[in-house]
Coordinates of C-alpha atoms in Angstrom, one line a residue:
X1 CA 65.7 64.6 182.7
X2 CA 68.9 62.6 182.9
X3 CA 72.7 63.1 183.5
X4 CA 74.4 66.2 182.0
X5 CA 78.2 66.8 181.3
X6 CA 79.8 70.3 181.7
X7 CA 82.9 71.0 179.6
X8 CA 85.1 74.0 180.5
X9 CA 87.6 75.5 178.0
X10 CA 89.6 78.7 178.0
X11 CA 88.5 81.7 176.0
X12 CA 90.5 82.7 173.0
X13 CA 93.0 85.4 173.8
X14 CA 92.9 84.8 177.5
X15 CA 95.8 84.5 179.9
X16 CA 95.1 80.9 181.0
X17 CA 94.8 77.6 179.4
X18 CA 91.8 76.0 181.1
X19 CA 90.5 72.5 180.6
X20 CA 87.9 70.7 182.7
X21 CA 84.7 68.6 182.8
X22 CA 81.9 67.9 185.3
X23 CA 78.5 66.1 185.5
X24 CA 75.2 66.7 187.2
X25 CA 71.7 65.1 187.3
X26 CA 68.4 66.5 186.0
X27 CA 65.6 64.6 187.8
X28 CA 62.2 63.9 186.2
X29 CA 59.2 65.9 187.3
X30 CA 55.9 64.1 188.2
X31 CA 53.0 64.3 185.8
X32 CA 49.7 65.4 187.5
X33 CA 46.0 65.3 187.1
X34 CA 44.6 68.7 186.1
X35 CA 40.9 67.6 186.2
X36 CA 39.9 64.3 187.8
X37 CA 37.5 62.2 185.7
X38 CA 33.9 61.9 187.0
X39 CA 32.4 58.5 187.6
X40 CA 28.9 58.1 186.2
X41 CA 26.5 56.5 188.6
X42 CA 23.1 54.9 188.1
X43 CA 23.3 54.6 184.3
X44 CA 20.1 52.8 183.2
X45 CA 20.9 49.5 181.5
X46 CA 20.3 49.7 177.7
X47 CA 21.9 46.5 176.3
X48 CA 24.9 48.4 174.8
X49 CA 28.3 49.4 176.0
X50 CA 28.2 52.7 177.9
X51 CA 31.0 55.1 178.9
X52 CA 31.5 54.9 182.7
X53 CA 33.2 58.2 183.2
X54 CA 33.4 61.8 182.0
X55 CA 37.0 62.2 180.8
X56 CA 39.6 64.0 183.0
X57 CA 42.5 66.3 182.0
X58 CA 46.2 65.8 182.4
X59 CA 49.2 68.1 183.1
X60 CA 52.5 67.1 181.6
X61 CA 51.3 63.8 180.2
X62 CA 48.4 61.8 179.0
X63 CA 45.4 60.7 181.0
X64 CA 45.0 56.9 180.8
X65 CA 42.4 54.6 182.3
X66 CA 41.8 51.0 183.3
X67 CA 39.1 48.8 184.9
X68 CA 41.8 47.2 187.1
X69 CA 44.4 48.9 189.2
X70 CA 47.2 46.9 187.6
X71 CA 46.2 47.9 184.0
X72 CA 46.7 47.8 181.2
X73 CA 46.0 51.6 181.0
X74 CA 44.9 53.2 177.7
X75 CA 43.6 56.6 176.8
X76 CA 40.2 55.0 175.7
X77 CA 37.2 55.8 178.0
X78 CA 36.3 52.5 179.8
X79 CA 32.8 51.2 179.1
X80 CA 30.5 48.7 180.7
X81 CA 27.3 46.8 179.7
X82 CA 26.2 44.6 182.6
X83 CA 24.3 45.9 185.6
X84 CA 26.6 46.4 188.5
X85 CA 29.2 48.6 190.1
X86 CA 32.5 49.5 188.5
X87 CA 35.9 50.9 189.7
X88 CA 37.6 53.0 187.0
X89 CA 41.3 53.6 187.6
X90 CA 43.1 56.5 186.1
X91 CA 46.5 58.1 186.1
X92 CA 48.6 60.5 184.0
X93 CA 51.2 58.8 181.9
X94 CA 54.2 61.0 181.9
X95 CA 56.2 62.3 179.0
X96 CA 60.0 62.1 178.6
X97 CA 60.6 64.6 181.5
X98 CA 57.8 63.5 183.8
X99 CA 57.0 60.2 185.6
X100 CA 53.5 58.7 185.8
X101 CA 51.2 60.0 188.5
X102 CA 49.9 57.6 191.1
X103 CA 46.8 55.6 190.1
X104 CA 43.5 56.6 191.6
X105 CA 39.9 55.4 191.1
X106 CA 36.4 56.6 190.8
X107 CA 33.2 54.5 191.0
X108 CA 30.5 54.1 188.4
X109 CA 27.4 52.0 188.2
X110 CA 24.8 50.6 185.7
X111 CA 21.4 49.8 187.2
X112 CA 18.3 47.9 186.2
X113 CA 16.3 50.0 183.7
X114 CA 12.9 51.0 185.1
X115 CA 10.9 52.0 182.1
X116 CA 8.2 54.5 183.0
X117 CA 6.6 54.8 179.6
X118 CA 7.6 52.1 177.2
X119 CA 7.0 52.6 173.5
X120 CA 5.2 49.4 172.3
X121 CA 4.9 48.9 168.6
X122 CA 2.6 46.1 167.4
X123 CA 3.0 45.0 163.8
X124 CA 0.5 44.6 162.3
X125 CA -1.9 46.3 164.6
X126 CA -4.8 44.2 163.3
X127 CA -5.5 41.1 161.2
X128 CA -8.5 39.3 159.8
X129 CA -9.8 36.1 161.3
X130 CA -8.6 33.0 159.6
X131 CA -9.2 30.3 162.2
X132 CA -5.5 30.0 163.1
X133 CA -3.4 31.6 165.8
X134 CA -2.0 35.0 164.6
X135 CA 0.6 36.6 166.8
X136 CA 2.0 40.0 165.9
X137 CA 5.6 41.2 166.1
X138 CA 6.1 43.3 169.2
X139 CA 8.9 45.9 169.5
X140 CA 9.5 47.6 172.9
X141 CA 11.6 50.7 173.4
X142 CA 12.7 52.3 176.7
X143 CA 12.2 55.9 177.8
X144 CA 15.2 57.0 175.7
X145 CA 14.1 55.2 172.6
X146 CA 16.5 52.3 172.8
X147 CA 15.1 49.0 171.5
X148 CA 14.8 46.4 174.3
X149 CA 15.9 42.8 173.4
X150 CA 12.9 40.5 173.3
X151 CA 14.6 38.1 175.8
X152 CA 14.1 40.8 178.5
X153 CA 10.3 40.8 178.6
X154 CA 7.3 38.6 178.3
X155 CA 4.1 39.4 176.4
X156 CA 0.7 38.2 177.4
X157 CA -2.6 38.6 175.6
X158 CA -6.2 38.8 176.8
X159 CA -9.3 40.0 174.9
X160 CA -12.7 41.3 176.2
X161 CA -14.0 37.7 176.5
X162 CA -10.9 36.4 178.4
X163 CA -9.6 34.7 175.3
X164 CA -5.8 34.5 175.0
X165 CA -5.4 32.1 172.1
X166 CA -5.0 34.8 169.4
X167 CA -7.5 32.9 167.3
X168 CA -10.9 34.3 168.2
X169 CA -12.2 37.6 166.9
X170 CA -11.7 40.4 169.5
X171 CA -9.5 43.2 170.8
X172 CA -6.6 41.8 172.7
X173 CA -4.8 43.8 175.4
X174 CA -1.1 42.8 175.4
X175 CA 0.9 43.4 178.6
X176 CA 4.7 43.7 178.8
X177 CA 6.4 42.4 182.0
X178 CA 10.1 42.0 182.7
X179 CA 11.5 38.5 183.0
X180 CA 12.8 37.2 186.3
X181 CA 16.4 38.2 186.8
X182 CA 16.3 40.5 183.8
X183 CA 17.6 44.0 183.4
X184 CA 14.3 45.8 183.0
X185 CA 11.2 46.6 185.0
X186 CA 8.1 48.2 183.5
X187 CA 5.7 50.7 185.1
X188 CA 2.3 49.0 185.0
X189 CA 0.2 51.9 186.4
X190 CA -2.6 53.3 184.2
X191 CA -1.9 50.7 181.5
X192 CA 1.5 52.2 180.6
X193 CA 2.9 48.7 179.8
X194 CA 0.0 47.7 177.6
X195 CA -1.0 48.0 173.9
X196 CA -3.8 46.6 171.7
X197 CA -4.0 44.0 168.9
X198 CA -7.2 43.3 167.1
X199 CA -8.5 40.3 165.2
X200 CA -11.3 41.5 162.9
X201 CA -14.2 39.4 161.6
X202 CA -13.9 37.8 158.2
X203 CA -16.5 38.5 155.6
X204 CA -19.1 35.9 154.6
X205 CA -20.3 35.2 151.1
X206 CA -23.2 37.5 150.1
X207 CA -26.5 36.2 151.3
X208 CA -29.7 36.1 149.2
X209 CA -33.3 35.1 150.1
X210 CA -34.8 32.6 147.8
X211 CA -38.4 31.6 147.2
X212 CA -39.9 35.1 147.2
X213 CA -43.0 36.1 145.3
X214 CA -44.0 39.1 143.3
X215 CA -47.3 39.4 145.1
X216 CA -48.3 38.2 148.5
X217 CA -51.8 37.9 150.0
X218 CA -53.4 37.5 153.4
X219 CA -53.3 33.8 154.4
X220 CA -50.3 32.9 152.2
X221 CA -47.7 30.4 153.6
X222 CA -44.4 30.7 151.8
X223 CA -41.3 28.6 152.4
X224 CA -38.2 30.8 152.0
X225 CA -34.6 29.7 151.7
X226 CA -31.2 31.3 151.3
X227 CA -28.2 31.1 149.1
X228 CA -24.7 32.2 150.0
X229 CA -23.4 33.0 153.5
X230 CA -21.1 30.8 155.6
X231 CA -23.1 30.2 158.7
X232 CA -26.3 29.3 160.4
X233 CA -29.3 31.3 159.1
X234 CA -32.0 32.8 161.5
X235 CA -35.2 34.6 160.4
X236 CA -37.1 37.6 161.6
X237 CA -40.1 39.7 160.6
X238 CA -39.1 42.5 162.9
X239 CA -41.9 42.2 165.4
X240 CA -44.6 42.3 162.8
X241 CA -48.2 41.7 164.0
X242 CA -49.4 40.5 160.5
X243 CA -46.7 37.9 159.8
X244 CA -44.6 35.2 161.5
X245 CA -41.7 33.1 160.4
X246 CA -40.1 29.9 161.6
X247 CA -37.2 28.2 159.9
X248 CA -38.0 30.2 156.8
X249 CA -41.7 29.3 156.7
X250 CA -43.4 32.7 156.4
X251 CA -47.1 32.9 157.4
X252 CA -49.1 36.0 156.5
X253 CA -51.8 36.7 159.0
X254 CA -52.9 40.2 158.1
X255 CA -52.6 43.0 155.5
X256 CA -49.8 45.5 155.3
X257 CA -46.1 46.0 155.0
X258 CA -43.7 43.3 156.2
X259 CA -39.9 43.1 156.1
X260 CA -38.3 39.6 156.2
X261 CA -34.7 39.5 157.4
X262 CA -32.4 36.5 157.1
X263 CA -29.1 36.6 159.1
X264 CA -26.2 34.2 158.7
X265 CA -24.0 34.0 161.7
X266 CA -20.7 32.1 162.2
X267 CA -18.0 32.5 164.8
X268 CA -15.1 34.6 163.4
X269 CA -17.2 36.1 160.7
X270 CA -19.2 39.3 160.4
X271 CA -23.0 38.7 160.3
X272 CA -24.3 38.6 156.7
X273 CA -28.0 39.7 156.2
X274 CA -30.5 39.8 153.4
X275 CA -34.0 41.4 153.4
X276 CA -37.2 41.0 151.5
X277 CA -39.7 43.9 151.8
X278 CA -43.2 42.9 150.8
X279 CA -46.8 44.2 151.0
X280 CA -49.4 41.6 152.0
X281 CA -52.5 42.4 150.0
X282 CA -56.1 41.5 150.8
X283 CA -57.0 38.0 149.7
X284 CA -59.3 37.8 146.6
X285 CA -62.5 36.0 147.4
X286 CA -65.8 35.2 145.6
X287 CA -69.1 36.2 147.4
X288 CA -72.5 34.8 146.7
X289 CA -75.1 37.5 147.3
X290 CA -78.7 36.6 148.2
X291 CA -81.7 38.8 148.8
X292 CA -84.2 37.4 151.3
X293 CA -87.8 37.0 150.2
X294 CA -90.4 39.0 152.1
X295 CA -94.1 39.5 152.3
X296 CA -95.4 42.6 150.6
X297 CA -95.2 45.5 153.0
X298 CA -95.5 48.5 150.7
X299 CA -91.8 49.4 150.6
X300 CA -88.8 48.3 148.5
X301 CA -86.3 47.6 151.3
X302 CA -84.5 44.3 150.8
X303 CA -82.4 42.3 153.2
X304 CA -79.2 41.3 151.4
X305 CA -76.5 38.9 152.7
X306 CA -73.2 37.9 151.2
X307 CA -71.7 34.5 151.8
X308 CA -68.0 33.8 150.9
X309 CA -66.9 30.5 149.4
X310 CA -65.4 28.4 152.2
X311 CA -62.6 27.4 149.9
X312 CA -61.6 31.0 149.5
X313 CA -61.3 31.6 153.3
X314 CA -58.2 31.1 155.4
X315 CA -58.6 28.3 157.9
X316 CA -60.4 29.5 161.0
X317 CA -61.9 32.6 159.3
X318 CA -65.7 33.1 159.3
X319 CA -67.1 36.0 157.4
X320 CA -70.8 36.9 157.4
X321 CA -71.9 40.1 155.7
X322 CA -75.2 42.0 155.5
X323 CA -75.6 44.7 152.8
X324 CA -78.0 47.4 152.3
X325 CA -80.3 46.8 149.2
X326 CA -83.7 47.6 147.6
X327 CA -86.1 45.9 145.2
X328 CA -86.7 47.6 141.9
X329 CA -90.2 48.4 143.2
X330 CA -92.3 47.6 146.2
X331 CA -94.7 45.4 144.3
X332 CA -95.0 41.7 145.0
X333 CA -93.4 39.4 142.4
X334 CA -90.7 36.8 141.7
X335 CA -87.3 37.1 140.2
X336 CA -87.3 40.7 141.1
X337 CA -84.2 42.8 140.4
X338 CA -82.4 44.0 143.6
X339 CA -80.1 47.0 143.8
X340 CA -77.2 46.3 146.3
X341 CA -75.2 49.0 148.2
X342 CA -71.8 47.6 149.2
X343 CA -70.4 50.8 150.5
X344 CA -71.2 50.0 154.1
X345 CA -71.1 46.3 154.7
X346 CA -72.1 45.0 158.2
X347 CA -70.2 42.0 159.5
X348 CA -71.9 39.7 162.0
X349 CA -70.5 39.7 165.5
X350 CA -69.1 36.1 165.0
X351 CA -67.1 37.1 161.9
X352 CA -63.3 36.3 162.0
X353 CA -60.8 37.7 159.4
X354 CA -63.0 40.4 157.9
X355 CA -61.1 43.1 156.2
X356 CA -58.4 40.8 155.0

């Protein structure tokens, strides 16, 4: 495009001498849009710059863009970050033979990001109780895997006992909610915006029962104690009918197998237990056996009784025993030998504690 000059001269060997000049104008053409750019609507906010259009194509020039009608225009694709609507202006910048096309615009928009299924990473997922607040690091990603800035959401915690202090042992449900005026909302249906964080019980020192005995008998009273543990100790004999225990004082009231359990409990710690399995044996006693005198009756049958030393009996027990026996012969006499059969002792009806 521009002004051209025409110079006319005669041809060699011709019949005329010709000289002359002239000018004319070559006007610029107009560049044009071959394919218009496409504005991108409803782009979810992601905290980063996003392209606002799909590029167009130019004829006889270069496609250029701007976010304002008056420019400046560049070939770079315009981007936006903030939530809102955008007007993207474009035109074809002509070459040496073409003028620029008229500027036109398309619209684009970035909208608040509604996260349907956020990815919530809790680091670490669990810790051990230490008596202090322990808050994990929480990372949240949107549906496309982009990390969401922590200023865009709030995290709340609540365990199964309605504790939110992140000190007590428990499984805490953490809930993600968007901040007021923020760029994100989170779908809360079916717990989609929740994750879990657990504070586990700490271990106590090993617990041992002290004061045990190698052999235990009916009627024994044994004061037991413990060593180790970190908490309050409680005692149990597992519902036994032949033993009871209170503050470690074990009382044996029968014969048989007994398991004593000591349990140390303390908030924030796993229970620590210790057991002592014992067999309560029959109590050894000394019996004084007496054969009753009788008048000669022609037979050798003797009435034999056994009396236990009171000092050998458990308080409250009364034991009266009748045994089968016979004199060495049926004849009258003194200091006679008596044969005693102890295989089938008969206890009086007012006996208490027999068999133990």
